[in-house]
Coordinates of C-alpha atoms (C1' of nucleotides) in Angstrom, one line a residue:
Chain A
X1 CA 6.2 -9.0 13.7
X2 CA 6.7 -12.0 15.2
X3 CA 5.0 -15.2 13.2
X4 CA 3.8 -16.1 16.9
X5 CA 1.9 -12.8 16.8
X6 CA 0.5 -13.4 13.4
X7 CA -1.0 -16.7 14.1
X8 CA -2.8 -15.7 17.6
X9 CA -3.4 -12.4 17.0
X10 CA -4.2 -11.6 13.8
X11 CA -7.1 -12.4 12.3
X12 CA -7.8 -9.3 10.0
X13 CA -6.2 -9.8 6.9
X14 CA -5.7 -5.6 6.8
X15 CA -4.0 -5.8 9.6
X16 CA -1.3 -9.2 8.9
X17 CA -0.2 -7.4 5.8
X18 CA 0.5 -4.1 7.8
X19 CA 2.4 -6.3 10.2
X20 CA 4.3 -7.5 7.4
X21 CA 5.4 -4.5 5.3
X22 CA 4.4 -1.7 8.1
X23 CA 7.6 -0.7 7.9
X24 CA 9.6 2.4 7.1
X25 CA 11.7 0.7 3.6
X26 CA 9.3 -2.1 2.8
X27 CA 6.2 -0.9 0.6
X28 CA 9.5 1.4 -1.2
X29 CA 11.8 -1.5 -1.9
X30 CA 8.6 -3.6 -3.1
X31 CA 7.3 -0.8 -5.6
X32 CA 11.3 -0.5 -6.9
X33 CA 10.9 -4.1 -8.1
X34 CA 7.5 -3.7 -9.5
X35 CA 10.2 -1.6 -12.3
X36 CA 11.9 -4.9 -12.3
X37 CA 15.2 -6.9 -11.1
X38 CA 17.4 -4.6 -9.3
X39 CA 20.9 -5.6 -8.0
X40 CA 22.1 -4.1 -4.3
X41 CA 23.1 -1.0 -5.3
X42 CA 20.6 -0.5 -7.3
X43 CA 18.0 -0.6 -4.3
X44 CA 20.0 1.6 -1.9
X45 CA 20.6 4.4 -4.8
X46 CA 16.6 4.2 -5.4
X47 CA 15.8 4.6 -2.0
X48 CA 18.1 7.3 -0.6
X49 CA 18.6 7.4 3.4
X50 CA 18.4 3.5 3.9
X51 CA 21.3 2.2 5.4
X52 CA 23.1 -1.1 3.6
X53 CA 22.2 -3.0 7.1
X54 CA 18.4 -1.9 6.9
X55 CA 18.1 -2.5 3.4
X56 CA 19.6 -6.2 3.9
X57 CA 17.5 -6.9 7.0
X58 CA 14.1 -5.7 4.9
X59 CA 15.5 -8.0 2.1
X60 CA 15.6 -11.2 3.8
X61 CA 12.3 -10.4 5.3
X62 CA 10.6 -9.9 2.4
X63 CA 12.5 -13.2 1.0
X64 CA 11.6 -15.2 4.0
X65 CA 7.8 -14.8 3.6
X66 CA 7.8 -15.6 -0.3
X67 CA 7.5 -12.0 -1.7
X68 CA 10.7 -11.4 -2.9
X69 CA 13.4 -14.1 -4.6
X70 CA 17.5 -13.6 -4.1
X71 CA 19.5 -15.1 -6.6
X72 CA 23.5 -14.7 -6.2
X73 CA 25.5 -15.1 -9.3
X74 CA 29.3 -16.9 -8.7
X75 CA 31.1 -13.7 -10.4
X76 CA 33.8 -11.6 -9.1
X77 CA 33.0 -9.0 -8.6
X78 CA 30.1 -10.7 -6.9
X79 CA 26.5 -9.9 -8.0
X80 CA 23.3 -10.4 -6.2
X81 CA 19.9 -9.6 -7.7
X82 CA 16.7 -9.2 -6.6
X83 CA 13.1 -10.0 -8.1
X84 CA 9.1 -10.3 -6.7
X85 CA 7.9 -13.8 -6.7
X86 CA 4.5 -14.2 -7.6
X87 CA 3.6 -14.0 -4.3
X88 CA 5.3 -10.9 -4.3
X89 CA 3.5 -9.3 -7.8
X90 CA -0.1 -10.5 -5.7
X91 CA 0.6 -6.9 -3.9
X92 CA -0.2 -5.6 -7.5
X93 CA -3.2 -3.7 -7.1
X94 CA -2.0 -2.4 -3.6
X95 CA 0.3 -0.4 -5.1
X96 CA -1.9 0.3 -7.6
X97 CA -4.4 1.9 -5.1
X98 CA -2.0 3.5 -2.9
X99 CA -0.4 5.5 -6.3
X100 CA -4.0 6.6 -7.3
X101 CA -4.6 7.8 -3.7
X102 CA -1.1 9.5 -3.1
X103 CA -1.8 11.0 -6.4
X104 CA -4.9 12.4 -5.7
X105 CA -3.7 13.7 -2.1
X106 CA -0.7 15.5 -3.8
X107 CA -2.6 17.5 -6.3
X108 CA -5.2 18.6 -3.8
X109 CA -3.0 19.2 -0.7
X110 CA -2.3 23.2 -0.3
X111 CA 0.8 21.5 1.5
X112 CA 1.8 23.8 4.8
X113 CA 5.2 23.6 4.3
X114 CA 7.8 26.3 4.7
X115 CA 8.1 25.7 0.6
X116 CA 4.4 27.1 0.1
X117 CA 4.2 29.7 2.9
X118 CA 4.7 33.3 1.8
X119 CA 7.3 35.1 3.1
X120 CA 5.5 37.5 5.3
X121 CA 3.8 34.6 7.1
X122 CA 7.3 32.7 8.5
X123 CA 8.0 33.2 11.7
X124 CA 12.1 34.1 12.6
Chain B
X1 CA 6.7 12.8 8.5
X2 CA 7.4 16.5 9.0
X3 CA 5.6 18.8 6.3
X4 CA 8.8 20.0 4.8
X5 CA 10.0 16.5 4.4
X6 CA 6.7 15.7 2.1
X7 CA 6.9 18.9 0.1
X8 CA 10.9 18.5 -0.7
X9 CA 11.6 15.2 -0.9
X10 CA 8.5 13.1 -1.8
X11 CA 8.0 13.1 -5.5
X12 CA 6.4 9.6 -5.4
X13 CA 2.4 8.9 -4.5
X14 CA 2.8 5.9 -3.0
X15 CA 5.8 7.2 -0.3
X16 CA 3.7 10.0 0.0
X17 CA 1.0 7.9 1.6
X18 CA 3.5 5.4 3.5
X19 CA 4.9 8.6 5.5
X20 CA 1.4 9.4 6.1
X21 CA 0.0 6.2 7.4
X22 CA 3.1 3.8 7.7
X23 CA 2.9 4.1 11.7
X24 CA 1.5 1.1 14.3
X25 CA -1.9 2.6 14.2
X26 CA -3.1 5.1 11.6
X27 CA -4.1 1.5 9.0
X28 CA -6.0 0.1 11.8
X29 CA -7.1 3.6 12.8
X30 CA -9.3 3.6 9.7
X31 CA -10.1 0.2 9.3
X32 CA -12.6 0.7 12.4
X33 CA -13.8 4.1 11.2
X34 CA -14.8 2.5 7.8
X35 CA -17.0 0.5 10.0
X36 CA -19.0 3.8 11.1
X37 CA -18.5 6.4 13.9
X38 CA -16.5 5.6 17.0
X39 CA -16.6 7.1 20.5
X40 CA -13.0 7.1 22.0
X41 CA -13.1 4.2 24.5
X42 CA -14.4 2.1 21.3
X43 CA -12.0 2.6 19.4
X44 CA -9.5 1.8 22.5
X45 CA -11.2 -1.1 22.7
X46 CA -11.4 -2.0 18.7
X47 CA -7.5 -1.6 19.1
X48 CA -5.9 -4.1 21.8
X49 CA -2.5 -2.4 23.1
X50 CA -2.8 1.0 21.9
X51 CA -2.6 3.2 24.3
X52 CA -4.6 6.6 25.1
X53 CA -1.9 9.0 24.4
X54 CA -0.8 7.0 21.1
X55 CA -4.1 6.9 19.8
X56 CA -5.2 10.3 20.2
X57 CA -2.0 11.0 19.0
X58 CA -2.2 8.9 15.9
X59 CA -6.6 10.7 15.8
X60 CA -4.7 14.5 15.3
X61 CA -2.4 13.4 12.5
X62 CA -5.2 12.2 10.6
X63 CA -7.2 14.9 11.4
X64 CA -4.6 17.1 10.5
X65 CA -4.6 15.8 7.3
X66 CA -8.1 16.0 7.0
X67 CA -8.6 12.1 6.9
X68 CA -11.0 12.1 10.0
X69 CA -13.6 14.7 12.0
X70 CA -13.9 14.6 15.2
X71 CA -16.8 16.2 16.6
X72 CA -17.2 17.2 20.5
X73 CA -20.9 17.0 22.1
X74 CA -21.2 19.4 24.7
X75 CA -22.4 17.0 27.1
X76 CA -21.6 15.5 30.6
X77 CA -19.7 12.9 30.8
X78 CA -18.3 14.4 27.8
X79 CA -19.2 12.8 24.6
X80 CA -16.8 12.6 21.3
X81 CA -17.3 10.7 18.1
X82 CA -14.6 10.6 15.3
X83 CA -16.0 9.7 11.4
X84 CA -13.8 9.8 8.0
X85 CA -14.3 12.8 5.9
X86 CA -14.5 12.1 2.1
X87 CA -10.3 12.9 1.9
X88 CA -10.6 9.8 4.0
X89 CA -12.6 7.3 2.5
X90 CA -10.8 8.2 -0.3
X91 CA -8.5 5.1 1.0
X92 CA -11.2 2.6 0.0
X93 CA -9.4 1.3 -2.5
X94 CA -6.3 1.0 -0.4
X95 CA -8.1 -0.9 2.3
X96 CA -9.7 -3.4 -0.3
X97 CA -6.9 -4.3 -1.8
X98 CA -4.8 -5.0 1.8
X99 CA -8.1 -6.8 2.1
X100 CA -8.1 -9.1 -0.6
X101 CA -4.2 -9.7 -0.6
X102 CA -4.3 -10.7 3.2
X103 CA -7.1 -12.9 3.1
X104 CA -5.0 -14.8 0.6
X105 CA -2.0 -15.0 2.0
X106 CA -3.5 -15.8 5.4
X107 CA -5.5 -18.4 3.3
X108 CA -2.6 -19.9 1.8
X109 CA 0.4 -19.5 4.2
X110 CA 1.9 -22.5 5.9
X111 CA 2.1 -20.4 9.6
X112 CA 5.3 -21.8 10.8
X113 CA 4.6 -20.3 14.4
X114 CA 4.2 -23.0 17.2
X115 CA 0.7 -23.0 17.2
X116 CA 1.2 -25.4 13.5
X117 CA 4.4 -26.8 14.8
X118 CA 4.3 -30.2 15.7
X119 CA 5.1 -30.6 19.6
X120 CA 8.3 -32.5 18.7
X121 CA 9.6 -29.9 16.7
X122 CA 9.5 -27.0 19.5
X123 CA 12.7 -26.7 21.6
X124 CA 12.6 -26.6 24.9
Chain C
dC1 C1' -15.4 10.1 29.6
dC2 C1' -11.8 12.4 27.3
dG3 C1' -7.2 13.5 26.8
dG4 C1' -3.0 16.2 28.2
dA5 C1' 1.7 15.7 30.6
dT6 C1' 5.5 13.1 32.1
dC7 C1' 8.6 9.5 32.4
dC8 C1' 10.7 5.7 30.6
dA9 C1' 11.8 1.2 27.8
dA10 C1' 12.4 -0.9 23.6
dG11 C1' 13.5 -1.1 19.1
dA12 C1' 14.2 0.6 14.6
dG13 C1' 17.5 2.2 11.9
dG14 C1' 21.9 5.2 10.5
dA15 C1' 27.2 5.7 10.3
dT16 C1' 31.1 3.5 10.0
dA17 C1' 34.5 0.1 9.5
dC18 C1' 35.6 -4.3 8.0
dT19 C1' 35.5 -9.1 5.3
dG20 C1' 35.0 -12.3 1.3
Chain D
dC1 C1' 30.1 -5.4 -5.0
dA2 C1' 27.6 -7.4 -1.3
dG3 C1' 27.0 -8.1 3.3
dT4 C1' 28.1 -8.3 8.5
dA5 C1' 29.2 -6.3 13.0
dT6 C1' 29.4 -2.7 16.2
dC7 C1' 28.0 1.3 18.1
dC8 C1' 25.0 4.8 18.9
dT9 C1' 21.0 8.0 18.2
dC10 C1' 16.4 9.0 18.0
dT11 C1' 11.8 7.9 17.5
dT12 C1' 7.8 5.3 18.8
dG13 C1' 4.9 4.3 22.0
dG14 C1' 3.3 2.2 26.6
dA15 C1' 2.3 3.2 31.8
dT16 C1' 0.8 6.3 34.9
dC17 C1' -1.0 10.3 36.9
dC18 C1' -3.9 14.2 36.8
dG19 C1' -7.3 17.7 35.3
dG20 C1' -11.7 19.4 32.9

DNA sequence: CCGGATCCAAGAGGATACTG
DNA sequence: CAGTATCCTCTTGGATCCGG
């Protein structure tokens, strides 16, 4: 989203925090650090399929609008670790609500899937 | 999100929900719905930029999923009015909290777009 | 009025290789 | 170990046209 966009166009508050984390890694890379600090490898072996570039790109998004605080430690190897800000923990009860709902939709779903369907019923 | 994808590979609530409703539209989608029944061109109009084919698109998936009815009137001009079914306002919660954390953080951001940047600060 | 079909542009994001 | 750069693929979604 561009902060252009989110000035003149938004002015539902649902719909400037979808802008902002709307985005296929985001929500995922914020609920690993609800578990705590994580250092770079950390967050690409929690969230398997994201690429290093996409994880970095998401990272200094999330840093640049306050949720989320680098700090870089002047070892060698080199270490980088990740935390929420406060800003960042005010997304609390977001997750809260989408892991009650997700929860919910997962026990109830029959779930389509090949996994579920009997035999006789999939097509060759 | 293909079915198989959710049945294998999501053991997590919240990414279950992301890969449901982490898209442009489905958010906003059901934003307006909360606000009562829509007819399609209100909902095209609730929605500035989304297109017919992407939002009935974006209408099916939720449908699918059993988030929204849609119910056809046998009438001419033909008449059709989508409404959440209880799976769907299940996301209350969800869309209260993205609620209360964007009115904050549109309360308390700077907004460093041009419209709050001072005219000798834009480039030219 | 509703929405399906087609075509097409833009962008998100993955794989890989490389640097400090 | 952390991050950048390049290349490339694929998905998303907008524009347009048409039919019921």
């Amino acid at each position: 989203m561009s902060m252009a966009k989110a000035c003149i166009d938004v002015q539902c508050p649902i719909q400037f925090v979808v802008d902002l984390l709307g985005n296929k890694w985001s929500i995922l890379l914020l609920r690993e650090l609800f578990g705590g600090d994580r250092r770079t490898h950390e967050l690409l072996a929690a969230l398997p399929g994201v690429s290093t570039k996409t994880l970095t790109q998401r990272l200094r998004e999330l840093e640049a609008h306050g949720l989320v605080e680098r700090r870089v430690y002047a070892e060698v190897p080199p270490r980088v670790e990740y935390s929420l800000t406060p800003k960042g923990q005010q997304l609390q009860p977001v997750m809260a609500a989408l892991h009650q709902v997700g929860s919910q939709w997962l026990a109830q779903d029959p779930c389509f899937c090949v996994l579920n369907t009997p035999p006789w019923l999939i097509e060759r």
